[in-house]
């Protein structure tokens, strides 16, 4: 399901690259101390060497099903694409901001500083109460997208697990 975010990114028309209209706010990613992440997830196929912690076991970061109070599952996934397909994270975010309807962008993207390094967090509305929070980073010529597929009726605090997973990120 997270692959939807990656597929949408692949269709981004690089020819329409624009400058980010305004500086993005900067926030710091912090792990939530009450979230337990007992498992280490390794490098997904096609990505730079990385790992992060997870609340559930998974094979190389592909479609990690996170528990939530919702009857619809929440998922976490990491995918990577050659950065030259996009120009840069800055250009991709600028395009999303200029084309909010096409990119399904809601709210204000922010620069996050933390274990992942410098990344941009965006929120996408996929319709029918389904959202994708994504973290976009550049590493070793790749666009790295960590995506959290969730729902607007998830219980309060459900996103704390995804935040903690991103805060546990390690480049190797």
Short mmCIF file of N, CA and C in Angstrom, two decimals, residues 47-51 80 115-118 137-140 144 169-172:
data_model
loop_
_atom_site.label_atom_id
_atom_site.label_comp_id
_atom_site.label_asym_id
_atom_site.label_seq_id
_atom_site.Cartn_x
_atom_site.Cartn_y
_atom_site.Cartn_z
N UNK A 47 18.05 0.18 -1.78
CA UNK A 47 18.30 1.35 -0.94
C UNK A 47 19.74 1.39 -0.45
N UNK A 48 20.23 2.58 -0.08
CA UNK A 48 21.52 2.67 0.59
C UNK A 48 21.45 1.87 1.90
N UNK A 49 22.57 1.46 2.42
CA UNK A 49 22.62 0.66 3.63
C UNK A 49 22.04 1.45 4.81
N UNK A 50 21.01 0.89 5.44
CA UNK A 50 20.33 1.54 6.55
C UNK A 50 19.69 0.50 7.45
N UNK A 51 19.28 0.93 8.60
CA UNK A 51 18.45 0.10 9.49
C UNK A 51 17.64 1.04 10.37
N UNK A 80 13.12 3.19 -2.35
CA UNK A 80 14.17 4.08 -2.86
C UNK A 80 14.12 4.13 -4.38
N UNK A 115 17.83 11.43 13.37
CA UNK A 115 18.68 10.29 13.05
C UNK A 115 18.75 10.03 11.54
N UNK A 116 17.70 10.34 10.82
CA UNK A 116 17.67 10.16 9.37
C UNK A 116 18.51 11.23 8.68
N UNK A 117 18.90 12.24 9.43
CA UNK A 117 19.60 13.39 8.85
C UNK A 117 18.59 14.46 8.51
N UNK A 118 18.78 15.09 7.38
CA UNK A 118 17.85 16.13 6.92
C UNK A 118 16.82 15.47 6.01
N UNK A 137 14.26 11.77 1.89
CA UNK A 137 15.67 12.08 2.13
C UNK A 137 16.49 11.67 0.91
N UNK A 138 17.66 12.29 0.77
CA UNK A 138 18.59 11.93 -0.30
C UNK A 138 19.79 11.24 0.35
N UNK A 139 20.23 10.15 -0.28
CA UNK A 139 21.41 9.45 0.22
C UNK A 139 22.00 8.61 -0.91
N UNK A 140 23.30 8.79 -1.15
CA UNK A 140 24.04 7.99 -2.13
C UNK A 140 23.33 7.93 -3.49
N UNK A 144 15.14 8.42 -0.83
CA UNK A 144 14.68 7.45 0.15
C UNK A 144 13.35 7.96 0.69
N UNK A 169 16.40 5.65 13.08
CA UNK A 169 17.07 5.42 11.79
C UNK A 169 18.59 5.44 11.94
N UNK A 170 19.27 4.55 11.23
CA UNK A 170 20.74 4.55 11.16
C UNK A 170 21.17 4.32 9.72
N UNK A 171 22.01 5.21 9.23
CA UNK A 171 22.67 4.98 7.94
C UNK A 171 23.91 4.16 8.24
N UNK A 172 24.22 3.18 7.44
CA UNK A 172 25.37 2.31 7.71
C UNK A 172 26.45 2.50 6.68
#
